[in-house]
Amino acid sequence: MSKQKILFYLFFLSGFSVLAQKNKTPKQEIVIVSGKQLSTEDSNKVTQLFYSGLREKVVQNQTLAVDYFNQILQIDPANHNAFYELALIYFKKGDLTQAKNFAQKAVTIKTDNEWYWLLNANIYQQQQDFLLLDYALNELVKLAPDKIEYQFDKANALFMMGKPDESLTLYNKLEQKVGLTDQVLQGRQRIYLKKGNITKASADLEQLIKNNPSDVRYYLFLGDLYFSNQMTDEALTVYQKAKELDENNPFTRIAIAQILESQKKPEQAYEEIKAAFKQESLNIDQKVKIIIKYFDAFPNPTALNRAEELSLILTQVHSIDPKSFSLYGDVLYQKQDYKPAQTQYEKALELNKNIYAIWDQLLRIQLFLNDGKLLIAKGEEALSYFPNQYALYFYTGFGYLQEGNAKKAISYFNNALNFDIDNLGIKAQIFSGLGDAYQAEKKYKESVIAYNEALIIEPKNTYTLNNYAYYLSLRNEDLAKAEKMSDLSNQLEPNNAAFEDTYAWILFKLKKYDAAKDWMQKAIKNNPNSATQFEHLGDILFKQGDVNNALINWKKSLQINSNNDLLQKKINEKKYIE
């Protein structure tokens, strides 16, 4: 029979938690590990399994690595190396419960291993179990008394356990060893501030400034201390001294701007912010947050102009970061400067084509600008990166529709509808686009179905109401329905010349010539450069018997657009021709 041995290690807790529980029985955690003596054959097998486990761990095959280490424990239940490796794997996976279990077993068997205790300490830190963390740190301090970082960790743990006086005592001892370093300072600052002792907190910082009069950091620390405790005058004085030492330090500038804003001095504050933006050392993400704050005040002209100026500086200082050009594009988009915004989005995409939001904004602009060719080109390119984004099929489909390729448009719109579309506005526009495309292909039944689907989703979509009504009038179908839809579109969006023209044309088809004339004149007033509207007015006047004025308006139409053979025939024959 093999000789058996039992190993156990007692984790004894002092009875205090972060909430300083008192008068409770001390909590104990007992870890028991049984082991045995190994034969030469078993010893060799354990060695082989261990190296196999390490190999799989290195190549990120964690499942197989875990299997090898578990096989070791079946042969050698007290193998602390296997327990440690398993603990590491589970710790990296974020499974702290399993990691703790294996790490405690490793340190139970091998109590003098610094790395085992360090892993336990890291696990306890993440679990915020400060009692066990303190215990592990005590062991680390014993094992490695020259490693000051363990003593700093212990001072921090004492603070988190609600023992500020013990923590302060340890920080004071550490100061004697290493001097008044940032780490000592920051640890003591937290304690002083928790106790509300601003005098002692500032005294430390003033001593640091005295010892290091050219180090801007300490002025900033002191200024931040004063500012966070509503001592703004004192804070501003300290920040100004820091600015005198280094006028290019962006953090000083931002701090001063914050105080000037609180003192209702926005112009001076903005100048400080602008100076800070010119420094690359101020992180781009911090700058982005500052610019985005201006968005809340849009369309205020001052806010827009400042956001634009800061965004321009951003592109100059961070010229290889797509974020800067994208944000500049967003600001210009908010200003409705669509062409310049488009340029900035294109620059952002030159730097990184894998940001979907930038593609979306760029294509929105091109849709608004009715740039069909660019919509197709950029839409197709965007789809090569993001084939699962339904909006890209929608944009590209409208590009083809604008360029007169209705078949392609129908294909792209239907591809978009194959997705689960959560944006009902876009879904309605897709159906509306399908209605236009089917109309162009003379698939009138499909066109009606698509328009009706669009109106079910958005009954007051003026674009759909107008187009549906207009195409019904062209086909002389359901004119009463067309009249109602066109009337509604004009109520919803008055003074839209295209909508007024549609309504006038439907009234013309219904032989309501007087009303048709009034509406067509409104359309011409709102858009005096439309050849179609002058032609339509001529048609209405002819039906009213006013041939002379009909000819005058037909000729005006021909002056605007001379490429109209049917209109030329009307003029030549002096009569209305369908």
XYZ file of C-alpha atoms in Angstrom:
578
model
C 0.000 0.000 0.000
C 1.186 3.515 -0.794
C 1.805 5.832 2.088
C -0.978 8.459 2.411
C -0.491 12.018 3.638
C -2.985 14.783 4.360
C -2.056 18.445 3.814
C -4.209 21.273 4.995
C -3.889 25.015 5.352
C -6.037 27.210 7.543
C -7.130 30.641 6.247
C -8.013 32.408 9.478
C -9.949 35.658 9.137
C -9.910 38.335 11.801
C -13.685 38.769 11.895
C -13.730 42.137 10.074
C -15.249 42.822 6.672
C -15.292 46.063 4.678
C -18.302 46.984 6.797
C -16.288 46.280 9.972
C -18.488 43.506 11.344
C -17.993 43.088 15.077
C -18.775 40.475 17.742
C -19.076 37.706 15.167
C -17.408 34.316 15.257
C -14.239 34.491 13.101
C -14.807 32.976 9.694
C -12.456 30.146 8.706
C -11.744 28.687 5.300
C -10.108 25.257 5.455
C -8.476 23.821 2.353
C -7.658 20.106 2.534
C -5.465 18.361 -0.033
C -4.565 14.685 0.109
C -1.428 13.378 -1.556
C 0.592 10.203 -2.075
C 4.084 9.032 -2.915
C 4.616 8.444 -6.635
C 6.329 5.593 -8.417
C 9.045 6.367 -10.957
C 6.620 5.557 -13.768
C 3.955 7.914 -12.371
C 6.566 10.605 -11.830
C 7.659 10.425 -15.456
C 4.056 10.490 -16.678
C 3.327 13.574 -14.554
C 6.327 15.337 -16.081
C 5.166 14.485 -19.608
C 1.615 15.648 -18.906
C 2.865 18.882 -17.372
C 4.918 19.871 -20.416
C 2.034 18.872 -22.700
C -0.276 21.111 -20.676
C 2.153 24.030 -20.898
C 2.471 23.548 -24.673
C -1.303 23.642 -25.189
C -1.591 26.646 -22.894
C 0.979 28.568 -24.972
C -0.973 27.939 -28.210
C -4.203 29.064 -26.491
C -5.763 25.585 -26.484
C -7.062 26.072 -22.973
C -9.505 23.148 -23.003
C -6.806 20.593 -23.744
C -4.403 22.274 -21.308
C -6.984 21.976 -18.507
C -7.449 18.301 -19.383
C -3.689 17.592 -19.100
C -3.379 19.360 -15.743
C -6.432 17.507 -14.384
C -4.869 14.219 -15.483
C -1.821 15.134 -13.400
C -4.023 15.630 -10.332
C -5.585 12.216 -10.805
C -2.101 10.708 -10.564
C -0.636 13.190 -8.057
C -3.454 14.904 -6.049
C -0.950 17.205 -4.293
C 0.795 18.572 -7.390
C 0.971 22.296 -6.637
C 2.272 23.139 -10.124
C -0.871 21.725 -11.745
C -3.120 23.541 -9.285
C -1.302 26.810 -10.048
C -1.542 26.390 -13.820
C -5.262 25.603 -13.580
C -5.754 28.649 -11.368
C -3.996 30.841 -13.933
C -6.137 29.535 -16.786
C -9.406 30.122 -14.948
C -8.238 33.526 -13.717
C -7.544 34.681 -17.279
C -10.964 33.344 -18.334
C -12.599 35.418 -15.592
C -13.842 32.403 -13.623
C -12.731 33.691 -10.225
C -14.490 30.960 -8.222
C -12.574 28.151 -9.934
C -9.380 30.217 -9.958
C -9.631 30.790 -6.201
C -10.247 27.096 -5.559
C -7.123 25.972 -7.437
C -4.915 28.873 -6.283
C -5.659 28.193 -2.611
C -4.821 24.522 -3.070
C -1.521 25.437 -4.739
C -0.462 27.700 -1.872
C -1.679 25.168 0.708
C 0.849 22.663 -0.617
C 3.639 25.140 -1.364
C 3.339 27.858 1.271
C 6.578 29.682 0.466
C 5.941 30.343 -3.226
C 5.680 34.075 -3.892
C 3.933 33.645 -7.237
C 1.205 31.481 -5.725
C 0.477 34.083 -3.065
C 0.533 36.842 -5.697
C -2.074 35.007 -7.787
C -4.247 34.542 -4.693
C -3.898 38.260 -3.926
C -4.949 39.191 -7.469
C -8.002 36.959 -7.234
C -9.027 38.440 -3.876
C -8.476 41.944 -5.273
C -10.867 41.273 -8.162
C -13.395 39.699 -5.807
C -12.989 42.732 -3.530
C -12.409 40.344 -0.631
C -10.125 42.727 1.257
C -9.798 40.525 4.345
C -8.279 37.672 2.351
C -6.307 40.166 0.274
C -4.760 41.582 3.438
C -3.902 38.065 4.582
C -2.227 37.222 1.251
C -0.322 40.509 1.247
C 1.006 39.805 4.739
C 2.457 36.557 3.397
C 3.940 38.349 0.372
C 5.573 40.959 2.608
C 7.126 38.142 4.692
C 8.353 36.294 1.592
C 9.638 39.382 -0.243
C 10.333 42.155 2.294
C 12.364 44.115 -0.276
C 9.459 44.427 -2.705
C 7.934 47.755 -1.694
C 4.945 47.294 -4.035
C 3.486 44.628 -1.727
C 3.576 47.055 1.173
C 1.826 49.693 -0.913
C -0.842 47.133 -1.816
C -1.229 46.326 1.876
C -1.653 50.016 2.756
C -4.366 50.270 0.110
C -6.069 47.099 1.380
C -6.134 48.490 4.921
C -7.819 51.637 3.614
C -10.429 49.566 1.740
C -11.052 47.522 4.909
C -12.024 50.691 6.741
C -8.768 51.008 8.679
C -7.530 54.468 7.608
C -5.296 55.009 10.652
C -3.412 51.736 10.113
C -3.179 52.558 6.409
C -1.790 56.032 7.183
C 0.787 54.574 9.570
C 2.017 52.249 6.838
C 2.184 55.057 4.255
C 4.235 57.121 6.714
C 6.667 54.203 7.151
C 6.886 53.840 3.378
C 7.705 57.550 3.062
C 10.715 56.988 5.304
C 11.864 54.237 2.935
C 11.165 55.750 -0.496
C 10.479 59.428 0.144
C 7.356 61.444 -0.612
C 6.575 59.743 -3.943
C 3.372 60.061 -5.959
C 2.254 56.695 -4.616
C 2.738 57.746 -0.983
C 1.115 61.083 -1.699
C -1.942 59.666 -3.433
C -2.477 57.063 -0.727
C -2.304 59.645 2.047
C -4.466 62.064 0.079
C -7.318 59.557 -0.005
C -7.080 59.097 3.746
C -6.942 62.829 4.504
C -9.847 63.541 2.184
C -11.929 60.748 3.693
C -11.359 62.369 7.061
C -12.095 65.818 5.618
C -8.642 67.096 6.523
C -7.936 69.460 3.584
C -5.126 71.182 5.509
C -2.993 68.042 5.778
C -3.823 67.005 2.219
C -2.683 70.356 0.841
C 0.381 70.423 3.137
C 1.729 67.267 1.477
C 1.280 68.786 -1.955
C 2.807 72.095 -0.968
C 5.840 70.217 0.344
C 6.124 68.365 -2.967
C 5.946 71.664 -4.860
C 8.641 73.077 -2.600
C 10.827 70.018 -3.269
C 10.036 70.024 -7.016
C 9.232 73.646 -7.959
C 9.417 72.980 -11.716
C 7.172 69.884 -11.775
C 3.781 70.987 -13.120
C 2.061 67.791 -11.959
C 2.095 68.752 -8.314
C 0.569 72.147 -9.014
C -2.210 70.345 -10.874
C -2.720 67.936 -7.967
C -3.013 70.848 -5.544
C -5.289 72.812 -7.868
C -7.532 69.758 -8.303
C -7.678 69.343 -4.528
C -8.791 72.946 -4.055
C -11.270 72.832 -6.963
C -12.908 69.598 -5.805
C -13.453 71.239 -2.414
C -15.070 74.395 -3.862
C -11.955 76.513 -3.215
C -12.006 77.923 -6.757
C -9.983 81.088 -6.127
C -7.145 79.104 -4.561
C -7.372 76.544 -7.362
C -7.158 79.214 -10.072
C -4.102 80.780 -8.430
C -2.293 77.412 -8.396
C -3.303 76.585 -11.982
C -2.059 79.986 -13.168
C 1.327 79.266 -11.567
C 1.385 75.948 -13.417
C 0.575 77.754 -16.666
C 3.508 80.125 -16.092
C 5.806 77.112 -15.771
C 4.499 75.404 -18.914
C 1.998 77.264 -21.063
C 1.730 74.267 -23.421
C 0.450 71.885 -20.771
C -3.107 71.124 -21.963
C -4.296 69.811 -18.607
C -3.533 73.151 -16.969
C -5.473 74.926 -19.711
C -8.484 72.628 -19.336
C -8.443 73.096 -15.555
C -8.370 76.889 -15.914
C -11.171 76.751 -18.495
C -13.298 74.758 -16.059
C -12.967 77.473 -13.424
C -13.560 80.305 -15.908
C -16.756 78.582 -17.043
C -17.927 78.389 -13.424
C -17.171 82.131 -13.131
C -19.378 82.882 -16.197
C -16.434 83.832 -18.408
C -17.143 81.667 -21.476
C -14.990 83.625 -23.939
C -11.860 83.347 -21.783
C -12.654 79.691 -21.043
C -12.942 78.931 -24.759
C -9.522 80.453 -25.474
C -7.995 78.120 -22.881
C -9.770 75.111 -24.422
C -8.588 76.090 -27.891
C -4.989 76.300 -26.651
C -5.315 72.853 -25.051
C -6.677 71.383 -28.304
C -3.479 72.364 -30.130
C -1.465 69.982 -27.941
C -1.237 66.366 -29.049
C -0.614 65.256 -25.461
C -4.287 65.858 -24.686
C -5.937 62.573 -25.641
C -8.217 62.717 -28.691
C -11.030 61.023 -26.753
C -10.957 63.808 -24.159
C -11.158 66.357 -26.966
C -14.057 64.512 -28.591
C -16.008 64.630 -25.312
C -15.478 68.395 -25.104
C -16.719 68.960 -28.661
C -19.754 66.709 -28.180
C -20.845 68.881 -25.243
C -21.400 71.708 -27.734
C -23.927 69.536 -29.587
C -26.396 70.057 -26.733
C -26.519 73.784 -27.591
C -27.034 73.318 -31.369
C -28.269 75.150 -33.449
C -26.897 78.035 -31.370
C -24.459 79.797 -33.784
C -21.751 80.275 -31.142
C -21.840 76.596 -30.190
C -21.762 75.549 -33.848
C -18.841 77.834 -34.683
C -16.802 76.742 -31.670
C -17.449 73.073 -32.347
C -16.409 73.610 -35.970
C -13.205 75.452 -35.041
C -12.206 72.851 -32.450
C -12.983 70.019 -34.882
C -10.767 71.612 -37.509
C -7.928 71.835 -34.962
C -8.575 68.177 -34.136
C -7.967 67.148 -37.764
C -4.751 69.170 -37.864
C -3.323 67.790 -34.611
C -4.588 64.197 -34.974
C -4.255 63.913 -38.732
C -3.946 60.116 -38.836
C -6.945 59.342 -36.631
C -10.235 58.806 -38.537
C -12.128 59.889 -35.423
C -11.046 63.493 -35.923
C -12.327 63.717 -39.516
C -15.503 61.825 -38.648
C -16.309 64.254 -35.820
C -15.531 67.245 -38.044
C -17.935 65.757 -40.582
C -20.603 65.387 -37.877
C -20.293 69.058 -36.922
C -20.530 70.194 -40.554
C -23.501 67.868 -41.021
C -25.231 69.552 -38.074
C -24.551 72.903 -39.752
C -26.127 71.485 -42.939
C -22.853 72.063 -44.788
C -23.311 68.757 -46.558
C -20.628 68.939 -49.255
C -17.787 69.825 -46.815
C -19.138 67.178 -44.401
C -18.976 64.626 -47.210
C -15.306 65.509 -47.785
C -14.455 64.923 -44.114
C -16.224 61.553 -44.016
C -14.312 60.499 -47.139
C -11.032 61.479 -45.442
C -11.994 59.416 -42.396
C -12.702 56.406 -44.611
C -9.334 56.782 -46.324
C -7.800 56.133 -42.902
C -10.155 53.335 -41.855
C -12.856 51.771 -44.006
C -14.108 49.467 -41.251
C -16.249 51.994 -39.363
C -19.880 51.489 -40.378
C -21.217 54.710 -38.829
C -19.042 56.811 -41.155
C -20.300 54.984 -44.252
C -23.861 55.504 -43.070
C -23.394 59.258 -42.621
C -21.650 59.608 -45.992
C -24.452 57.776 -47.809
C -27.128 59.790 -46.005
C -25.559 62.957 -47.407
C -25.387 61.543 -50.919
C -29.033 60.492 -50.660
C -29.966 64.014 -49.562
C -27.922 65.534 -52.399
C -29.536 63.161 -54.950
C -26.077 62.046 -56.048
C -27.091 58.712 -57.589
C -23.729 57.836 -59.118
C -21.850 58.374 -55.867
C -24.563 56.543 -53.934
C -24.028 53.498 -56.136
C -20.225 53.653 -56.029
C -19.929 54.244 -52.281
C -22.863 51.963 -51.473
C -21.303 49.047 -53.344
C -17.959 49.693 -51.644
C -19.572 49.879 -48.205
C -21.385 46.568 -48.853
C -18.050 44.891 -49.527
C -17.165 45.659 -45.890
C -20.617 45.362 -44.299
C -22.770 42.941 -46.346
C -25.197 42.430 -43.448
C -26.309 46.065 -43.096
C -29.764 46.502 -44.639
C -29.434 50.300 -44.784
C -26.602 49.950 -47.316
C -28.899 48.042 -49.697
C -31.469 50.795 -49.186
C -29.007 53.590 -50.040
C -27.567 51.745 -53.027
C -31.051 50.910 -54.285
C -31.994 54.594 -54.282
C -28.782 55.342 -56.168
C -29.832 52.972 -58.928
C -33.372 54.404 -58.879
C -32.008 57.937 -59.304
C -29.835 56.774 -62.184
C -32.820 55.188 -63.955
C -31.890 51.544 -63.338
C -35.183 50.401 -61.825
C -34.414 46.678 -62.117
C -31.264 47.025 -60.019
C -33.131 49.228 -57.548
C -35.842 46.566 -57.118
C -33.179 43.925 -56.483
C -31.431 46.006 -53.793
C -34.682 47.066 -52.090
C -35.838 43.448 -51.895
C -32.440 42.421 -50.509
C -32.888 45.025 -47.770
C -36.338 43.637 -46.939
C -34.813 40.189 -46.372
C -33.345 41.558 -43.141
C -35.157 42.112 -39.862
C -35.525 45.894 -40.166
C -35.913 47.600 -36.807
C -36.000 51.132 -38.258
C -39.588 51.580 -39.445
C -38.774 54.890 -41.140
C -36.243 53.201 -43.421
C -38.592 50.266 -43.984
C -41.319 52.642 -45.162
C -38.858 54.377 -47.502
C -37.780 51.033 -48.950
C -41.390 50.149 -49.806
C -41.895 53.640 -51.208
C -38.780 53.247 -53.369
C -40.077 49.899 -54.530
C -43.314 51.621 -55.540
C -41.333 54.088 -57.677
C -39.176 51.344 -59.206
C -42.101 49.055 -60.060
C -43.871 52.062 -61.619
C -40.823 52.679 -63.801
C -40.895 49.022 -64.860
C -44.658 49.320 -65.576
C -45.399 46.699 -62.939
C -48.347 48.682 -61.673
C -49.916 46.025 -59.452
C -46.608 45.524 -57.565
C -46.196 49.314 -57.374
C -49.589 49.757 -55.680
C -48.831 46.958 -53.192
C -45.476 48.522 -52.289
C -46.932 52.028 -51.829
C -49.730 50.646 -49.647
C -47.179 48.817 -47.470
C -45.254 52.075 -47.073
C -48.387 53.975 -46.018
C -49.370 51.279 -43.524
C -46.060 51.934 -41.758
C -46.070 55.727 -42.225
C -49.531 57.024 -43.221
C -48.265 60.616 -43.281
C -45.117 60.158 -45.324
C -45.382 63.079 -47.748
C -42.903 61.624 -50.237
C -44.944 58.408 -50.568
C -48.293 60.232 -50.656
C -47.105 62.531 -53.443
C -45.473 59.897 -55.646
C -48.298 57.371 -55.243
C -50.865 60.051 -56.106
C -48.874 61.343 -59.077
C -48.400 57.929 -60.677
C -52.091 57.093 -60.221
C -52.912 60.311 -62.056
C -50.530 59.431 -64.902
C -52.371 56.144 -65.319
C -55.817 57.751 -64.806
C -56.446 55.267 -62.008
C -58.349 55.872 -58.773
C -58.158 59.659 -59.152
C -60.367 60.255 -56.111
C -57.833 58.411 -53.928
C -55.004 60.286 -55.641
C -56.685 63.618 -54.894
C -57.037 62.782 -51.189
C -53.434 61.672 -50.860
C -52.085 64.711 -52.706
C -54.246 67.067 -50.656
C -52.910 65.486 -47.457
C -49.285 65.816 -48.601
C -49.824 69.556 -49.178
C -51.424 69.978 -45.765
C -48.506 68.203 -44.133
C -45.841 70.066 -46.116
C -47.180 73.358 -47.493
C -45.335 75.448 -50.110
C -43.636 72.423 -51.624
C -43.711 73.175 -55.361
C -43.479 69.517 -56.403
C -46.429 68.546 -54.207
C -48.469 71.535 -55.449
C -47.721 70.566 -59.046
C -48.928 67.007 -58.377
C -52.155 68.243 -56.790
C -52.772 70.674 -59.654
C -52.217 67.898 -62.195
C -54.659 65.566 -60.442
C -57.272 68.346 -60.384
C -56.577 68.818 -64.110
C -57.241 65.127 -64.693
C -60.493 65.506 -62.738
C -61.358 68.458 -64.998
C -61.357 70.884 -62.049
C -59.511 73.436 -64.165
C -60.003 76.570 -62.022
C -58.649 74.891 -58.899
C -55.905 73.262 -60.951
C -54.829 76.688 -62.273
C -54.651 78.155 -58.737
C -52.498 75.314 -57.463
C -50.201 75.349 -60.481
C -49.617 79.083 -60.038
C -48.702 78.405 -56.383
C -46.233 75.787 -57.560
C -44.627 78.202 -60.043
C -44.401 80.892 -57.370
C -42.497 78.479 -55.107
C -40.322 77.209 -57.976
C -40.190 79.539 -61.000
C -37.603 77.426 -62.826
C -39.555 74.235 -63.473
C -40.178 73.441 -67.146
C -42.768 70.817 -66.164
C -44.860 73.293 -64.170
C -45.001 75.864 -66.981
C -46.008 73.116 -69.403
C -48.729 71.934 -67.047
C -50.020 75.490 -66.587
C -50.200 75.785 -70.378
C -52.192 72.536 -70.545
C -54.654 73.841 -67.918
C -55.064 77.205 -69.661
C -55.702 75.470 -72.994
C -58.497 73.417 -71.409
C -59.929 76.701 -70.067
C -59.962 78.049 -73.655
C -57.101 80.515 -73.075
C -54.955 79.393 -76.018
C -52.729 82.533 -76.123
C -51.636 82.209 -72.493
C -51.302 78.454 -72.965
C -48.800 79.114 -75.777
C -46.942 81.671 -73.643
C -46.441 79.133 -70.847
C -45.540 76.297 -73.198
C -42.858 78.514 -74.739
C -41.522 79.400 -71.245
C -41.269 75.684 -70.547
C -39.402 75.120 -73.815
C -36.925 77.900 -72.941
C -36.068 76.088 -69.710
C -35.929 72.653 -71.355
C -35.645 72.618 -75.121
C -35.408 68.823 -75.294
C -39.175 68.179 -75.372
C -40.544 67.046 -78.731
C -44.135 66.673 -77.509
C -44.136 70.224 -76.166
C -42.767 71.523 -79.471
C -45.620 69.734 -81.233
C -48.163 71.399 -78.891
C -46.731 74.793 -79.768
C -46.608 74.080 -83.492
C -50.172 72.760 -83.612
C -51.424 75.208 -80.936
C -53.317 72.512 -79.117
C -53.090 70.213 -76.105
C -51.771 66.729 -76.924
C -51.879 63.851 -74.418
